[in-house]
Amino acid sequence: MSTGVNPFQMAQQQFDEVADQLQLSDNIRKILRWPLREFHFQIPVQMDDGTMQVFRGYRVQHNDARGPAKGGIRFHPAETVDTVRALATWMTWKCAVADIPLGGGKGGVILDPSSLSDSEKQRVCRGWVDQMWRNIGPRLDVPAPDVGTTAQMMGWMMDEYSKLIGQYTPGVITGKPLGGGGSKGRTEATGFGVIVTVREALKRLGIDPKTCTAALHGFGNVSQYAAQNFINMLGGKVVAVSCWDWHEKTAYTFSANEGLDPEFLKSITDQYGTIDKEKAKKAGIKIEDGNAWLKKDVDILIPAAIEGVITKETAPMISSKVKVLAEGANGPCTPDADAYFKKTNIYVIPDFLCNSGGVICSYFEGVQNDMNYYWELEEVVRNLDKKMTSAFASVHDMSIDRKVYTRNAAYMVAIDRVVRAMQLRGWI
Ligand code: GLU
């Protein structure tokens, strides 16, 4: 799964390019190129068979000038501190571009969640909070789900924190289950938001979404709702999705030229996004190699799984028919791939804009937890659409005004807001 690209170097490289264009001072660069704080710890966990395993855990708080650090916790066997640093950095830019009053953070544990029982996973979640509870909180740092973690896990973590501080504190974590302090629409939010940005990009390009086909990378939470909304909201057709097979440790692409039914695919997908090949085959779905999704003659490509999948080597495999590349995942395209896209007509919707629907809805969840008053789904969706549409417009307008690549435009919008907050607080 690792592509050999160091995601933190990638995040710094992206930042440096724009810092040069904006002529940022050395001190501002120093603050923003590195996380403000990092926590590295061990999580001892009693396994079901009575033995003990010690897992490595992290939390990185990149910047909290605009508000408490915010960002998910990943459970992944290939997790590294540099991945967590990169993701925390991107969260700072994501919250700023979305214009929500939060900073950037990320957490991780090196583990393969598919190899643990539910009770073992619960003990890992509680163990993570036992190490971090002094340094998280509704006004300090608010974690959420990410790759390998679920709403149920957020519920356990919230419970552990509430017990430790002796008060029910739902606002310590977002992405909680419905009825357990969660917000309506949170599970669907990231995938929904991806499609709002695709809709806005197609509008700017003058393309009718009903004529469009899409291929997606990954079939976890983001990809599942992006695929559904691409069909239900925009009237497009999904012709391929790829997924990581946790059992075989390899990727496959599932395709059908007449269009896939994401609801059906979801019904044969496990909680880690692995699609059942036998059941898919029986339903007439073609199974191809892991890279096949990338080479499809589609209008829209949506990498919605992990970082570093579109590189110098894989970018040229993309069909000349592709018009929009919507980064549902965090960091799917390397700087080398960006250099390639700058020479094409592909409209890239950068990750921290494209997938900001999740954290925007997390912000709404925190607001509801604070008010102790929960919104109807319709209110969540309306507010989410409004926020995403205006975030898209500010990035698009910046790219036109300054004649820059869309990722650089998104950085310009975000950096400007974070720098202003630091100035207003007297940090710089
Ligand atoms: N993990 C998600 C992200 O990367 C959501 C973060 C959040 O809701 O805090 O945006």
Short mmCIF file of C-alpha atoms and ligand atoms in Angstrom, two decimals:
data_model
loop_
_atom_site.label_atom_id
_atom_site.label_comp_id
_atom_site.label_asym_id
_atom_site.label_seq_id
_atom_site.Cartn_x
_atom_site.Cartn_y
_atom_site.Cartn_z
CA MET A 1 0.00 0.00 0.00
CA SER A 2 2.92 2.31 0.68
CA THR A 3 3.97 4.17 -2.43
CA GLY A 4 7.35 5.21 -1.12
CA VAL A 5 6.28 8.87 -1.02
CA ASN A 6 6.76 10.53 2.36
CA PRO A 7 3.43 12.35 2.89
CA PHE A 8 4.88 14.91 5.31
CA GLN A 9 7.58 15.90 2.82
CA MET A 10 4.79 16.15 0.28
CA ALA A 11 2.75 18.45 2.58
CA GLN A 12 5.81 20.61 3.22
CA GLN A 13 6.66 20.76 -0.48
CA GLN A 14 3.14 21.88 -1.35
CA PHE A 15 3.30 24.53 1.39
CA ASP A 16 6.77 25.77 0.36
CA GLU A 17 5.67 26.33 -3.23
CA VAL A 18 2.82 28.59 -2.14
CA ALA A 19 4.86 30.21 0.66
CA ASP A 20 7.27 31.37 -2.06
CA GLN A 21 4.43 32.72 -4.19
CA LEU A 22 2.99 34.55 -1.16
CA GLN A 23 6.46 35.69 -0.03
CA LEU A 24 5.79 34.55 3.53
CA SER A 25 8.35 35.55 6.16
CA ASP A 26 10.80 32.94 7.51
CA ASN A 27 9.14 32.91 10.92
CA ILE A 28 5.68 32.26 9.50
CA ARG A 29 7.14 29.44 7.41
CA LYS A 30 8.87 27.99 10.48
CA ILE A 31 5.60 27.89 12.42
CA LEU A 32 3.51 26.45 9.59
CA ARG A 33 5.96 23.91 8.14
CA TRP A 34 5.94 21.89 11.37
CA PRO A 35 3.28 20.82 13.87
CA LEU A 36 3.08 22.91 17.05
CA ARG A 37 2.86 19.78 19.25
CA GLU A 38 3.20 16.00 18.97
CA PHE A 39 2.39 13.12 21.29
CA HIS A 40 3.97 9.68 20.78
CA PHE A 41 2.88 6.94 23.15
CA GLN A 42 2.42 3.23 23.81
CA ILE A 43 -0.98 1.61 24.26
CA PRO A 44 -0.79 -1.66 26.22
CA VAL A 45 -3.81 -3.81 25.39
CA GLN A 46 -5.00 -7.05 26.89
CA MET A 47 -5.90 -9.39 24.01
CA ASP A 48 -8.80 -11.86 24.13
CA ASP A 49 -6.42 -14.82 24.59
CA GLY A 50 -4.98 -13.27 27.75
CA THR A 51 -1.72 -12.09 26.18
CA MET A 52 -0.68 -8.44 26.07
CA GLN A 53 0.13 -6.39 22.95
CA VAL A 54 1.63 -2.94 22.95
CA PHE A 55 0.52 -0.65 20.12
CA ARG A 56 2.19 2.59 19.03
CA GLY A 57 -0.09 5.64 19.10
CA TYR A 58 0.21 9.27 17.96
CA ARG A 59 -1.56 12.59 18.11
CA VAL A 60 -0.20 15.56 16.23
CA GLN A 61 -1.58 19.10 16.70
CA HIS A 62 -0.36 21.09 13.74
CA ASN A 63 -1.91 24.50 14.39
CA ASP A 64 -4.70 25.78 16.63
CA ALA A 65 -4.66 29.52 15.89
CA ARG A 66 -8.20 29.44 14.49
CA GLY A 67 -9.63 27.18 17.20
CA PRO A 68 -9.18 23.76 18.85
CA ALA A 69 -7.18 21.22 16.82
CA LYS A 70 -9.49 18.96 14.81
CA GLY A 71 -8.99 15.77 12.87
CA GLY A 72 -9.45 12.04 12.74
CA ILE A 73 -7.68 9.05 14.23
CA ARG A 74 -6.48 6.34 11.82
CA PHE A 75 -5.94 2.70 12.61
CA HIS A 76 -3.62 1.44 9.90
CA PRO A 77 -0.84 -1.16 9.79
CA ALA A 78 1.39 1.16 7.71
CA GLU A 79 0.83 4.24 9.90
CA THR A 80 3.92 6.42 10.46
CA VAL A 81 4.44 9.61 12.40
CA ASP A 82 5.13 11.40 9.14
CA THR A 83 1.75 10.32 7.76
CA VAL A 84 0.07 11.67 10.89
CA ARG A 85 2.06 14.93 10.63
CA ALA A 86 1.02 15.39 7.02
CA LEU A 87 -2.61 14.66 7.75
CA ALA A 88 -2.60 17.05 10.74
CA THR A 89 -1.12 19.76 8.52
CA TRP A 90 -3.75 19.20 5.85
CA MET A 91 -6.45 19.46 8.54
CA THR A 92 -5.25 23.00 9.37
CA TRP A 93 -5.70 23.97 5.72
CA LYS A 94 -8.97 22.05 5.45
CA CYS A 95 -10.64 23.81 8.39
CA ALA A 96 -9.36 27.18 7.15
CA VAL A 97 -10.59 26.66 3.57
CA ALA A 98 -13.97 25.53 4.92
CA ASP A 99 -13.91 28.62 7.15
CA ILE A 100 -14.80 26.77 10.34
CA PRO A 101 -13.26 27.93 13.64
CA LEU A 102 -10.97 24.95 14.16
CA GLY A 103 -7.29 24.09 13.74
CA GLY A 104 -5.56 20.97 12.46
CA GLY A 105 -4.78 17.71 14.23
CA LYS A 106 -4.53 14.01 13.46
CA GLY A 107 -4.04 10.80 15.38
CA GLY A 108 -3.05 7.27 14.56
CA VAL A 109 -2.32 3.83 15.86
CA ILE A 110 -0.15 1.31 14.04
CA LEU A 111 -2.46 -1.67 13.80
CA ASP A 112 -4.52 -3.69 11.36
CA PRO A 113 -8.10 -3.30 12.64
CA SER A 114 -9.27 -6.32 10.63
CA SER A 115 -7.05 -8.54 12.80
CA LEU A 116 -8.68 -7.51 16.09
CA SER A 117 -11.95 -8.57 17.72
CA ASP A 118 -14.52 -5.93 18.68
CA SER A 119 -13.59 -6.11 22.34
CA GLU A 120 -9.87 -5.77 21.51
CA LYS A 121 -10.66 -2.74 19.37
CA GLN A 122 -12.66 -1.26 22.23
CA ARG A 123 -9.66 -1.67 24.54
CA VAL A 124 -7.36 0.01 21.99
CA CYS A 125 -9.79 2.96 21.75
CA ARG A 126 -10.01 3.34 25.51
CA GLY A 127 -6.22 2.95 25.75
CA TRP A 128 -5.70 5.75 23.22
CA VAL A 129 -7.85 8.07 25.34
CA ASP A 130 -6.12 6.97 28.56
CA GLN A 131 -2.85 8.26 27.06
CA MET A 132 -4.25 11.44 25.53
CA TRP A 133 -7.15 12.66 27.71
CA ARG A 134 -5.17 15.48 29.33
CA ASN A 135 -4.41 16.90 25.89
CA ILE A 136 -7.75 16.58 24.12
CA GLY A 137 -11.11 18.23 24.89
CA PRO A 138 -13.91 20.26 23.30
CA ARG A 139 -11.83 23.48 23.60
CA LEU A 140 -8.46 21.84 23.03
CA ASP A 141 -8.39 19.11 20.41
CA VAL A 142 -11.36 17.18 19.03
CA PRO A 143 -10.65 13.82 17.30
CA ALA A 144 -12.96 12.05 14.82
CA PRO A 145 -13.03 8.91 12.66
CA ASP A 146 -10.74 8.33 9.69
CA VAL A 147 -9.34 5.31 7.80
CA GLY A 148 -9.83 2.17 9.93
CA THR A 149 -11.96 3.80 12.64
CA THR A 150 -15.75 3.90 13.01
CA ALA A 151 -18.60 5.77 14.72
CA GLN A 152 -18.80 3.03 17.34
CA MET A 153 -15.13 3.55 18.20
CA MET A 154 -15.80 7.29 18.67
CA GLY A 155 -18.61 6.35 21.06
CA TRP A 156 -16.19 4.26 23.16
CA MET A 157 -13.60 7.03 23.16
CA MET A 158 -16.16 9.65 24.23
CA ASP A 159 -17.25 7.33 27.05
CA GLU A 160 -13.70 6.81 28.28
CA TYR A 161 -13.01 10.55 28.27
CA SER A 162 -16.30 11.32 30.03
CA LYS A 163 -15.49 8.76 32.73
CA LEU A 164 -11.97 10.11 33.24
CA ILE A 165 -13.05 13.72 33.66
CA GLY A 166 -16.24 12.76 35.50
CA GLN A 167 -18.66 14.55 33.19
CA TYR A 168 -20.62 13.57 30.08
CA THR A 169 -18.62 15.38 27.39
CA PRO A 170 -19.90 14.52 23.91
CA GLY A 171 -18.03 17.47 22.36
CA VAL A 172 -14.64 15.83 22.97
CA ILE A 173 -14.95 13.78 19.79
CA THR A 174 -17.09 13.86 16.65
CA GLY A 175 -18.37 11.24 14.23
CA LYS A 176 -20.15 9.54 17.14
CA PRO A 177 -23.07 7.18 16.54
CA LEU A 178 -26.59 8.57 16.20
CA GLY A 179 -28.27 8.51 19.59
CA GLY A 180 -24.81 8.58 21.21
CA GLY A 181 -24.18 12.30 20.65
CA GLY A 182 -23.65 12.04 16.88
CA SER A 183 -25.09 14.33 14.21
CA LYS A 184 -27.47 13.31 11.50
CA GLY A 185 -25.66 13.27 8.16
CA ARG A 186 -22.12 12.88 9.59
CA THR A 187 -21.51 9.41 8.12
CA GLU A 188 -22.55 10.52 4.65
CA ALA A 189 -21.02 14.01 4.90
CA THR A 190 -17.59 13.52 3.30
CA GLY A 191 -18.89 11.61 0.27
CA PHE A 192 -21.77 14.07 -0.11
CA GLY A 193 -19.37 17.02 0.06
CA VAL A 194 -17.10 15.48 -2.60
CA ILE A 195 -20.07 15.47 -4.98
CA VAL A 196 -21.03 19.06 -4.11
CA THR A 197 -17.54 20.08 -5.27
CA VAL A 198 -17.84 17.92 -8.41
CA ARG A 199 -21.18 19.61 -9.14
CA GLU A 200 -19.61 23.06 -8.74
CA ALA A 201 -16.59 22.16 -10.91
CA LEU A 202 -18.82 20.81 -13.70
CA LYS A 203 -20.92 23.98 -13.52
CA ARG A 204 -17.78 26.09 -14.04
CA LEU A 205 -16.71 23.85 -16.94
CA GLY A 206 -20.17 23.95 -18.52
CA ILE A 207 -20.56 20.15 -18.45
CA ASP A 208 -23.89 18.40 -17.80
CA PRO A 209 -23.29 15.89 -14.95
CA LYS A 210 -25.97 13.59 -16.39
CA THR A 211 -23.67 12.83 -19.30
CA CYS A 212 -20.75 11.96 -17.00
CA THR A 213 -19.19 8.69 -15.91
CA ALA A 214 -16.96 8.21 -12.88
CA ALA A 215 -14.38 5.78 -11.52
CA LEU A 216 -13.50 5.71 -7.83
CA HIS A 217 -10.53 4.47 -5.86
CA GLY A 218 -11.48 2.72 -2.63
CA PHE A 219 -14.87 1.63 -1.34
CA GLY A 220 -14.83 2.80 2.25
CA ASN A 221 -17.07 5.43 3.77
CA VAL A 222 -16.09 8.36 1.52
CA SER A 223 -16.23 6.44 -1.74
CA GLN A 224 -19.53 4.70 -0.94
CA TYR A 225 -21.42 7.96 -0.36
CA ALA A 226 -19.61 9.77 -3.18
CA ALA A 227 -20.71 6.99 -5.58
CA GLN A 228 -24.31 7.08 -4.34
CA ASN A 229 -24.54 10.87 -4.53
CA PHE A 230 -22.88 11.01 -7.95
CA ILE A 231 -25.81 8.92 -9.19
CA ASN A 232 -28.67 10.21 -6.99
CA MET A 233 -27.78 13.88 -6.79
CA LEU A 234 -26.14 14.50 -10.17
CA GLY A 235 -27.61 11.75 -12.33
CA GLY A 236 -24.18 10.43 -13.42
CA LYS A 237 -23.00 6.83 -13.89
CA VAL A 238 -20.35 5.03 -11.82
CA VAL A 239 -18.51 2.51 -14.00
CA ALA A 240 -15.65 1.39 -11.74
CA VAL A 241 -14.64 1.24 -8.10
CA SER A 242 -11.49 -0.29 -6.77
CA CYS A 243 -11.00 -1.64 -3.29
CA TRP A 244 -8.26 -2.92 -1.02
CA ASP A 245 -8.75 -6.56 -0.12
CA TRP A 246 -7.80 -6.80 3.56
CA HIS A 247 -7.66 -10.59 3.36
CA GLU A 248 -5.49 -10.91 0.25
CA LYS A 249 -3.58 -7.64 0.91
CA THR A 250 -4.01 -6.54 -2.66
CA ALA A 251 -6.31 -4.24 -4.62
CA TYR A 252 -9.00 -5.03 -7.22
CA THR A 253 -11.18 -2.96 -9.53
CA PHE A 254 -14.87 -3.80 -9.93
CA SER A 255 -16.37 -2.47 -13.14
CA ALA A 256 -19.46 -2.49 -15.34
CA ASN A 257 -19.83 -0.32 -18.44
CA GLU A 258 -23.61 -0.15 -17.98
CA GLY A 259 -23.07 1.26 -14.48
CA LEU A 260 -22.57 -0.13 -10.97
CA ASP A 261 -25.18 -0.02 -8.22
CA PRO A 262 -23.37 1.32 -5.13
CA GLU A 263 -26.20 0.14 -2.85
CA PHE A 264 -25.69 -3.41 -4.05
CA LEU A 265 -21.90 -3.14 -3.78
CA LYS A 266 -22.27 -1.80 -0.24
CA SER A 267 -24.40 -4.82 0.66
CA ILE A 268 -21.48 -7.11 -0.28
CA THR A 269 -18.74 -4.96 1.33
CA ASP A 270 -17.36 -5.51 4.82
CA GLN A 271 -16.75 -2.75 7.37
CA TYR A 272 -13.22 -2.16 6.04
CA GLY A 273 -14.30 -1.57 2.46
CA THR A 274 -13.42 -5.00 1.05
CA ILE A 275 -15.93 -6.09 -1.62
CA ASP A 276 -16.83 -9.79 -1.82
CA LYS A 277 -15.40 -10.91 -5.19
CA GLU A 278 -17.50 -14.06 -5.54
CA LYS A 279 -20.79 -12.25 -4.98
CA ALA A 280 -19.71 -9.45 -7.33
CA LYS A 281 -18.80 -11.96 -10.06
CA LYS A 282 -22.19 -13.67 -9.70
CA ALA A 283 -23.87 -10.31 -10.23
CA GLY A 284 -22.04 -9.91 -13.56
CA ILE A 285 -19.48 -7.37 -12.33
CA LYS A 286 -16.08 -7.53 -14.00
CA ILE A 287 -13.07 -7.88 -11.71
CA GLU A 288 -9.82 -6.30 -12.85
CA ASP A 289 -6.45 -5.41 -11.36
CA GLY A 290 -6.05 -2.71 -8.72
CA ASN A 291 -4.91 0.03 -11.14
CA ALA A 292 -7.68 -0.51 -13.73
CA TRP A 293 -9.94 2.21 -12.19
CA LEU A 294 -7.29 4.82 -13.03
CA LYS A 295 -7.13 3.94 -16.72
CA LYS A 296 -10.88 4.06 -17.40
CA ASP A 297 -12.25 6.34 -20.13
CA VAL A 298 -14.37 8.32 -17.69
CA ASP A 299 -15.16 12.01 -17.14
CA ILE A 300 -14.54 12.06 -13.41
CA LEU A 301 -11.88 10.30 -11.33
CA ILE A 302 -12.36 10.19 -7.58
CA PRO A 303 -9.42 8.81 -5.59
CA ALA A 304 -11.17 8.30 -2.25
CA ALA A 305 -8.97 5.96 -0.25
CA ILE A 306 -5.42 6.79 0.79
CA GLU A 307 -2.50 9.07 0.09
CA GLY A 308 0.15 8.79 -2.63
CA VAL A 309 -1.75 6.75 -5.26
CA ILE A 310 -1.40 9.13 -8.20
CA THR A 311 2.31 9.58 -8.86
CA LYS A 312 4.72 10.41 -11.65
CA GLU A 313 4.32 6.80 -12.81
CA THR A 314 0.53 6.45 -12.56
CA ALA A 315 -0.62 9.98 -13.63
CA PRO A 316 0.21 9.36 -17.33
CA MET A 317 -2.05 6.28 -17.24
CA ILE A 318 -5.08 8.57 -16.83
CA SER A 319 -7.31 8.77 -19.91
CA SER A 320 -7.37 12.02 -21.92
CA LYS A 321 -11.18 11.89 -21.54
CA VAL A 322 -10.97 12.74 -17.80
CA LYS A 323 -12.14 16.29 -17.06
CA VAL A 324 -12.30 16.43 -13.28
CA LEU A 325 -10.15 14.77 -10.64
CA ALA A 326 -11.87 15.05 -7.26
CA GLU A 327 -9.59 14.17 -4.34
CA GLY A 328 -11.90 12.46 -1.87
CA ALA A 329 -8.85 11.04 -0.05
CA ASN A 330 -6.22 13.05 1.77
CA GLY A 331 -3.07 13.49 -0.33
CA PRO A 332 -3.82 11.07 -3.19
CA CYS A 333 -1.68 12.99 -5.71
CA THR A 334 2.04 13.54 -5.20
CA PRO A 335 3.74 16.84 -6.17
CA ASP A 336 5.12 15.03 -9.26
CA ALA A 337 1.56 14.18 -10.27
CA ASP A 338 0.62 17.84 -9.72
CA ALA A 339 3.41 18.90 -12.06
CA TYR A 340 1.86 16.56 -14.65
CA PHE A 341 -1.70 17.88 -14.10
CA LYS A 342 -0.58 21.49 -14.45
CA LYS A 343 0.20 20.67 -18.08
CA THR A 344 -3.20 19.09 -18.76
CA ASN A 345 -6.77 20.41 -18.84
CA ILE A 346 -7.85 18.21 -15.94
CA TYR A 347 -9.63 20.25 -13.25
CA VAL A 348 -8.19 19.04 -9.93
CA ILE A 349 -10.38 19.61 -6.88
CA PRO A 350 -7.74 19.58 -4.13
CA ASP A 351 -8.18 17.23 -1.19
CA PHE A 352 -8.57 19.67 1.65
CA LEU A 353 -11.38 21.39 -0.25
CA CYS A 354 -12.92 18.29 -1.85
CA ASN A 355 -13.19 16.15 1.30
CA SER A 356 -13.90 18.91 3.80
CA GLY A 357 -17.57 17.84 4.13
CA GLY A 358 -16.65 15.44 6.93
CA VAL A 359 -15.01 17.99 9.16
CA ILE A 360 -17.64 20.61 8.38
CA CYS A 361 -20.29 18.19 9.61
CA SER A 362 -18.06 17.39 12.60
CA TYR A 363 -18.10 21.10 13.38
CA PHE A 364 -21.91 21.04 13.21
CA GLU A 365 -21.85 18.00 15.53
CA GLY A 366 -19.72 19.93 18.04
CA VAL A 367 -22.10 22.90 17.82
CA GLN A 368 -25.08 20.60 18.50
CA ASN A 369 -23.22 18.98 21.42
CA ASP A 370 -22.54 22.43 22.89
CA MET A 371 -26.17 23.52 22.46
CA ASN A 372 -27.48 20.11 23.53
CA TYR A 373 -29.97 20.57 20.71
CA TYR A 374 -29.88 18.30 17.67
CA TRP A 375 -30.71 19.34 14.12
CA GLU A 376 -32.85 17.59 11.53
CA LEU A 377 -31.01 16.00 8.60
CA GLU A 378 -32.40 18.61 6.25
CA GLU A 379 -30.78 21.41 8.27
CA VAL A 380 -27.42 19.60 8.33
CA VAL A 381 -27.48 18.98 4.57
CA ARG A 382 -28.55 22.56 3.76
CA ASN A 383 -25.78 24.07 5.89
CA LEU A 384 -23.19 21.62 4.59
CA ASP A 385 -24.06 22.34 0.96
CA LYS A 386 -23.86 26.08 1.64
CA LYS A 387 -20.44 25.87 3.34
CA MET A 388 -18.95 23.56 0.67
CA THR A 389 -20.31 25.67 -2.19
CA SER A 390 -18.80 28.83 -0.76
CA ALA A 391 -15.47 27.11 0.00
CA PHE A 392 -15.36 25.89 -3.61
CA ALA A 393 -16.14 29.40 -4.90
CA SER A 394 -13.34 31.01 -2.87
CA VAL A 395 -10.77 28.51 -4.17
CA HIS A 396 -12.01 28.64 -7.77
CA ASP A 397 -12.10 32.46 -7.76
CA MET A 398 -8.59 32.61 -6.29
CA SER A 399 -7.31 30.26 -9.01
CA ILE A 400 -8.81 32.51 -11.68
CA ASP A 401 -7.71 35.81 -10.07
CA ARG A 402 -4.13 34.70 -9.43
CA LYS A 403 -3.95 32.38 -12.47
CA VAL A 404 -2.70 29.51 -10.30
CA TYR A 405 -3.28 25.77 -10.08
CA THR A 406 -6.33 24.93 -7.96
CA ARG A 407 -4.27 23.28 -5.18
CA ASN A 408 -2.11 26.40 -4.89
CA ALA A 409 -5.26 28.54 -4.85
CA ALA A 410 -6.67 26.46 -1.98
CA TYR A 411 -3.38 26.90 -0.08
CA MET A 412 -3.53 30.65 -0.67
CA VAL A 413 -7.04 30.91 0.76
CA ALA A 414 -6.16 28.70 3.75
CA ILE A 415 -2.73 30.16 4.58
CA ASP A 416 -4.12 33.70 4.46
CA ARG A 417 -6.82 32.81 7.04
CA VAL A 418 -4.42 30.99 9.38
CA VAL A 419 -1.79 33.75 9.18
CA ARG A 420 -4.46 36.36 9.92
CA ALA A 421 -5.61 34.42 13.00
CA MET A 422 -2.01 34.15 14.23
CA GLN A 423 -1.56 37.90 13.74
CA LEU A 424 -4.82 38.71 15.54
CA ARG A 425 -3.70 36.56 18.47
CA GLY A 426 -0.31 38.28 18.54
CA TRP A 427 1.68 35.11 17.76
CA ILE A 428 3.56 36.77 14.93
N1 GLU B 1 -10.93 12.35 9.21
C1 GLU B 1 -11.72 13.30 8.47
C2 GLU B 1 -10.85 14.21 7.62
O1 GLU B 1 -9.74 13.89 7.28
C3 GLU B 1 -12.67 14.05 9.38
C4 GLU B 1 -12.04 14.87 10.44
C5 GLU B 1 -13.02 15.41 11.43
O2 GLU B 1 -14.21 15.25 11.28
O3 GLU B 1 -12.53 15.99 12.39
O4 GLU B 1 -11.28 15.24 7.20
#
